[in-house]
């Protein structure tokens, strides 16, 4: 194999799921199904050797199918102390809304669910305002019940491919 040659076209791949670690699986599944409007498809409580190596202490995983993707919500035993503070993590996940109006609907939905008091939020911070840049791209950020950051964006057709 000539390792100095360019790698050529990449094989096909697409996003399959986002894995979300939570301290409270019931709370997390409730919020993800209610907020993203999805359903809990299946749960697992036995795991392969590889999964147990990658996620020490994993006890239960539920897949929620919603918003054009799958969320793999999982929890670990209390004995797991968590990652080293310097461990690299993905910083946020961005979901697209089809219209600027739907973007605002997502923000209002977040606020409505928060105000319901039905969920425990690790970081009870409100979503940011919707900001609109010079190209008409609008976005806001909001945290899930675990404190993980989501961005919602609407990219108008004329701003696509910037
Ligand atoms: Fe982003």
Tab-separated table of C-alpha atoms and ligand atoms in Angstrom, residues 92 94 141 151, ligand 1:
chain	number	residue	atom	x	y	z
A	92	UNK	CA	-22.391	20.297	20.966
A	94	UNK	CA	-26.603	20.847	15.980
A	141	UNK	CA	-28.494	26.930	21.994
A	151	UNK	CA	-27.720	23.984	18.829
B	1	LIG	FE1	-22.502	24.713	15.932
